[in-house]
mmCIF file of C-alpha atoms in Angstrom:
data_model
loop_
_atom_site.group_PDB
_atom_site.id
_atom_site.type_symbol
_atom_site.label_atom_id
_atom_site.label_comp_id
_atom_site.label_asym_id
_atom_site.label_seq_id
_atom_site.Cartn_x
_atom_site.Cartn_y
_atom_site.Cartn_z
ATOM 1 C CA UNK A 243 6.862 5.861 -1.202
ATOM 2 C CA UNK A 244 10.309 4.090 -1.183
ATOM 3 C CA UNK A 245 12.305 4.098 2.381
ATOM 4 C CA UNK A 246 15.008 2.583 3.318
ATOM 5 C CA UNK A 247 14.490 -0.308 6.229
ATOM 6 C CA UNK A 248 16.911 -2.227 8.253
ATOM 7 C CA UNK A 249 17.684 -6.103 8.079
ATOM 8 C CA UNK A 250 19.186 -7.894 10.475
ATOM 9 C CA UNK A 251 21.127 -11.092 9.299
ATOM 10 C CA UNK A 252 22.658 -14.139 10.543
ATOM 11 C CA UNK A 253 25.927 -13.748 12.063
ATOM 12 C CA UNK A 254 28.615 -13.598 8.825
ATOM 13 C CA UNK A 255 25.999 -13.551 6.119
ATOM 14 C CA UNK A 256 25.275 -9.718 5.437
ATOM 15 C CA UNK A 257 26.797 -10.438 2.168
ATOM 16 C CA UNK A 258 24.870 -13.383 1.215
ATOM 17 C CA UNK A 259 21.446 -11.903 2.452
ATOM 18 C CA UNK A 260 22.347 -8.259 -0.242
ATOM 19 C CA UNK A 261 22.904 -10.793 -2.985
ATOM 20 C CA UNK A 262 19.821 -12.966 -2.306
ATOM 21 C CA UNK A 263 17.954 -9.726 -1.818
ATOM 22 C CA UNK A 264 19.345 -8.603 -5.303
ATOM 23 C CA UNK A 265 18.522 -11.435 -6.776
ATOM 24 C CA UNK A 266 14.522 -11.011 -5.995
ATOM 25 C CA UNK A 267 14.890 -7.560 -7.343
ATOM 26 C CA UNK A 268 15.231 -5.776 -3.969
ATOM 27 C CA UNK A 269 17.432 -2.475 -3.877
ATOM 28 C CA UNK A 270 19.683 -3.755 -0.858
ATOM 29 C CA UNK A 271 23.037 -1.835 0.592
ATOM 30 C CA UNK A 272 25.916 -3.325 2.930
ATOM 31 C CA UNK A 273 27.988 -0.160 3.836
ATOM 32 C CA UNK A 274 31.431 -2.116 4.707
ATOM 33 C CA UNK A 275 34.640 -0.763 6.172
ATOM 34 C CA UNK A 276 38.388 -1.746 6.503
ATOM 35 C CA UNK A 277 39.616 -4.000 8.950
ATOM 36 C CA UNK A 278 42.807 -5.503 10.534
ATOM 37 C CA UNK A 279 42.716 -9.193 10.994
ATOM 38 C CA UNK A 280 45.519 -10.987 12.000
ATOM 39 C CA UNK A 281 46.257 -14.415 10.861
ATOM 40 C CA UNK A 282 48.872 -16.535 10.537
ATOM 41 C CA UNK A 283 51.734 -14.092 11.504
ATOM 42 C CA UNK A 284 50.356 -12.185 8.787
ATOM 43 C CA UNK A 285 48.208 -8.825 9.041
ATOM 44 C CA UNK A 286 45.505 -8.713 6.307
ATOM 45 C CA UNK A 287 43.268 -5.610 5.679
ATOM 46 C CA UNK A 288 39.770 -7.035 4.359
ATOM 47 C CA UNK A 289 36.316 -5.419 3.726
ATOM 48 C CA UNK A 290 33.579 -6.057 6.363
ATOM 49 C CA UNK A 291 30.155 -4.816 7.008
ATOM 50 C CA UNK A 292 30.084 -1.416 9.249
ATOM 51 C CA UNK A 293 27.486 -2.514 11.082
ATOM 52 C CA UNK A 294 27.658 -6.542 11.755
ATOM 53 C CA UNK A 295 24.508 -8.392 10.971
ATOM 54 C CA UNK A 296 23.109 -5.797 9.498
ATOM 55 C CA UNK A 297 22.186 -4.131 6.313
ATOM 56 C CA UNK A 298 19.374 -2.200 4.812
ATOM 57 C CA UNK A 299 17.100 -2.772 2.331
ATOM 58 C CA UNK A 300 15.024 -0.109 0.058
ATOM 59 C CA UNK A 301 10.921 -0.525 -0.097
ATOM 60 C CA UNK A 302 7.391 1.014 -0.244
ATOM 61 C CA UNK A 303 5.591 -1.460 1.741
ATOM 62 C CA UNK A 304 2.699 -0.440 -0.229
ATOM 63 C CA UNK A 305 3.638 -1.505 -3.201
ATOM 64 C CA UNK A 306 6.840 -4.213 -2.760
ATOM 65 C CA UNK A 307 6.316 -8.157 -1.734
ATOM 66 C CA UNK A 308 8.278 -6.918 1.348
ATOM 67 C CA UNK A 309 7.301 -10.209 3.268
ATOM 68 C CA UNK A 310 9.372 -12.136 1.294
ATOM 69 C CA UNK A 311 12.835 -10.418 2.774
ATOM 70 C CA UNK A 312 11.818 -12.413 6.006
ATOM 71 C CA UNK A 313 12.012 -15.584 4.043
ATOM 72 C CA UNK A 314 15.102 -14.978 2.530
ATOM 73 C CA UNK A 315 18.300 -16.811 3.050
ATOM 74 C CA UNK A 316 20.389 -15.318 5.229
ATOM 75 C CA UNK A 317 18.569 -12.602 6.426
ATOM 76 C CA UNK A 318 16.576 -13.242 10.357
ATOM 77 C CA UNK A 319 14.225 -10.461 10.542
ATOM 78 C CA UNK A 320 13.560 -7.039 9.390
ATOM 79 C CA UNK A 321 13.805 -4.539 12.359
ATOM 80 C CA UNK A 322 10.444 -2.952 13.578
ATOM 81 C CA UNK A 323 7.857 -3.645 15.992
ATOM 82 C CA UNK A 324 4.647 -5.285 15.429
ATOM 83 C CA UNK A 325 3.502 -6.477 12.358
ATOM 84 C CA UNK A 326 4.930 -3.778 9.669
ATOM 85 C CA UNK A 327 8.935 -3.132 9.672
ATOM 86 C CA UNK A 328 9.981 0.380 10.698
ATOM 87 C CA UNK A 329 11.882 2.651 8.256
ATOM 88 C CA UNK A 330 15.653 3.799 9.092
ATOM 89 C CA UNK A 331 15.474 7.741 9.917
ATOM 90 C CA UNK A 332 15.411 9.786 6.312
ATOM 91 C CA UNK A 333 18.691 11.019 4.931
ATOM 92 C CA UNK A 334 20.524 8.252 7.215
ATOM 93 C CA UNK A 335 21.702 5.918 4.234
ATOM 94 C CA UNK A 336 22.335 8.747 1.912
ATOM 95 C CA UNK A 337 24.833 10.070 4.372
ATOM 96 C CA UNK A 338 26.553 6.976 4.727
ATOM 97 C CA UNK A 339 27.245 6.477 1.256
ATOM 98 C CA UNK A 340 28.187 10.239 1.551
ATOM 99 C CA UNK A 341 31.280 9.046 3.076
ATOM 100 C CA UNK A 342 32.236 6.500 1.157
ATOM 101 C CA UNK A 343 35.653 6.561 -0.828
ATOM 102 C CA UNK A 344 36.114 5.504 -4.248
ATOM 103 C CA UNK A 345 36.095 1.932 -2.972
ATOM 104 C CA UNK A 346 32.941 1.889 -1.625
ATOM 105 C CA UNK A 347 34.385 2.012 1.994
ATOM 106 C CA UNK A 348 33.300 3.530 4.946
ATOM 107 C CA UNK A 349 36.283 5.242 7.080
ATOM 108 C CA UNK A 350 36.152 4.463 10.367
ATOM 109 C CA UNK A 351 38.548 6.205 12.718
ATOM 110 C CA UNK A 352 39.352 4.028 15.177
ATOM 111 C CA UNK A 353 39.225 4.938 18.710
ATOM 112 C CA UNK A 354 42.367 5.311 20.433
ATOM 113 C CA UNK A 355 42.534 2.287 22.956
ATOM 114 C CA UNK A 356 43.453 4.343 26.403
ATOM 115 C CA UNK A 357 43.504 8.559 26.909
ATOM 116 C CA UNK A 358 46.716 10.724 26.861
ATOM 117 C CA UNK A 359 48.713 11.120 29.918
ATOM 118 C CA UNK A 360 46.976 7.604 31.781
ATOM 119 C CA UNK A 361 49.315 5.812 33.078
ATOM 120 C CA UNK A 362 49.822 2.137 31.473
ATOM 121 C CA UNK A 363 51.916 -0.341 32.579
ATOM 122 C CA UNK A 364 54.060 -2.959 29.954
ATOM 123 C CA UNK A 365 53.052 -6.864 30.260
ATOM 124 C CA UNK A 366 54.713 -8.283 28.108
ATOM 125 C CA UNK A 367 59.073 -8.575 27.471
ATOM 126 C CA UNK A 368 62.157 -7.017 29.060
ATOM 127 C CA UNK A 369 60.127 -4.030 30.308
ATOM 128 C CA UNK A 370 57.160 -5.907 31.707
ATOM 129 C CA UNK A 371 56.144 -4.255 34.875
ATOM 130 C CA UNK A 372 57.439 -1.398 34.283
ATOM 131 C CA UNK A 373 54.999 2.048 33.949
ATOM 132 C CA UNK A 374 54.528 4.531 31.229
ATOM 133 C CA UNK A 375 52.576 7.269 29.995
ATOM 134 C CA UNK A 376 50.135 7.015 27.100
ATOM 135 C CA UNK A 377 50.824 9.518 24.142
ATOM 136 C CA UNK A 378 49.157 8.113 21.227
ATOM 137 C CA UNK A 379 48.293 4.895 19.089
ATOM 138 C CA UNK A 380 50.285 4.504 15.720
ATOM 139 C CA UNK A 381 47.769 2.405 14.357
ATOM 140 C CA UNK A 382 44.876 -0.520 16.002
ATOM 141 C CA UNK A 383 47.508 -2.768 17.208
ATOM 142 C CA UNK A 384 50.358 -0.534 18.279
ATOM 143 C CA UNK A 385 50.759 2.049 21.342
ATOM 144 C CA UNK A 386 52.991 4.638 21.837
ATOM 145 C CA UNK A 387 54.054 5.196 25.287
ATOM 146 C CA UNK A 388 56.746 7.762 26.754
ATOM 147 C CA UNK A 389 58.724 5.782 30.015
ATOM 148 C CA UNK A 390 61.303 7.062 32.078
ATOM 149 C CA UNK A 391 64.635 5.490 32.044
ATOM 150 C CA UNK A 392 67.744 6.740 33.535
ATOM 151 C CA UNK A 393 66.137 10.220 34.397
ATOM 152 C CA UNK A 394 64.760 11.190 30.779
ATOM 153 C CA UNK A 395 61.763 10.219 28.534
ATOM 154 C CA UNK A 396 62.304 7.746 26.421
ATOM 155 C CA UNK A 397 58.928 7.050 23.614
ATOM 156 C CA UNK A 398 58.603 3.751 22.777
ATOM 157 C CA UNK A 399 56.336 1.967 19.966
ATOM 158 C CA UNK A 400 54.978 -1.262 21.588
ATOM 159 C CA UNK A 401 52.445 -3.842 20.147
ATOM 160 C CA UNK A 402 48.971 -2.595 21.921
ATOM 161 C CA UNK A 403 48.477 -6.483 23.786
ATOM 162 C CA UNK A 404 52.183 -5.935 25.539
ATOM 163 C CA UNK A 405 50.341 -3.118 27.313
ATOM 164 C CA UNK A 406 47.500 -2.611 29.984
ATOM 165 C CA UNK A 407 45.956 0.398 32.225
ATOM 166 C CA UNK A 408 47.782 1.030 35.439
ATOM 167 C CA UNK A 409 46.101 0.377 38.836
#
């Protein structure tokens, strides 16, 4: 009976290991999601595994060469204790690729950096010291914070390193 095990990989290679794994005629799957990265002044969004160093690989260790996937480059080990590997929970990889879009990617909401209403306090330019409330986060690298200035609120949109929790 097929089930779906989990590999772990050397750090940056979960893409290398599914295509070696492929090539030996192994049913392997990478679930991937968006990410920032920032580089250069420049904010790219690129495709990287959902879970790093891992990936998962379909067998019946009854029937499949499954000690080869050890040997393969780029993978370390497959996950399990002794000397068998132990199978991922049933119905876990199907759900993933439940929620996948048309591109193959996971969404991933990211979680909002700080709680609203905590009190943060700005680090970084003209306002630096100065203390805020936390209303939301635009995006992963921008906050949203609502300050008082001159007796009123005043919301402002600040990068999310120019800020830090209060106290």
């Amino acid at each position: 009976m097929k089930r779906w095990y989990v590999v772990h990989t050397r750090t940056g290679m979960e893409r290398l290991a599914e295509g070696n794994l492929a090539a030996q005629g192994f049913n392997a799957y990478l679930p991937v999601r968006e990410k920032k990265r920032r580089h250069a002044r420049r904010i790219d969004i690129i495709k990287t595994a959902l879970f790093p160093r891992y990936l998962f690989v379909e067998l019946d260790l009854s029937a499949d060469a499954w000690r080869s996937v050890n040997g393969t480059y780029g993978v370390s080990y497959m996950v399990g204790g002794g000397e068998r590997p132990s199978a991922a929970p049933i119905g876990v990889v199907e759900e993933i690729r439940d929620r996948e879009d048309e591109n193959g990617v996971v969404p991933v909401q990211e979680a909002a950096p700080y709680t609203p209403g905590q009190v943060i306090e700005i680090t970084q330019g003209p306002l630096a010291t100065r203390t805020g409330i936390f209303t939301g986060a635009n995006d992963n690298d921008r906050v949203t914070i609502l300050l008082d200035m001159l007796g009123r609120g005043v919301s402002l949109t600040l990068p999310g390193d120019a800020v830090t929790a209060y106290g």
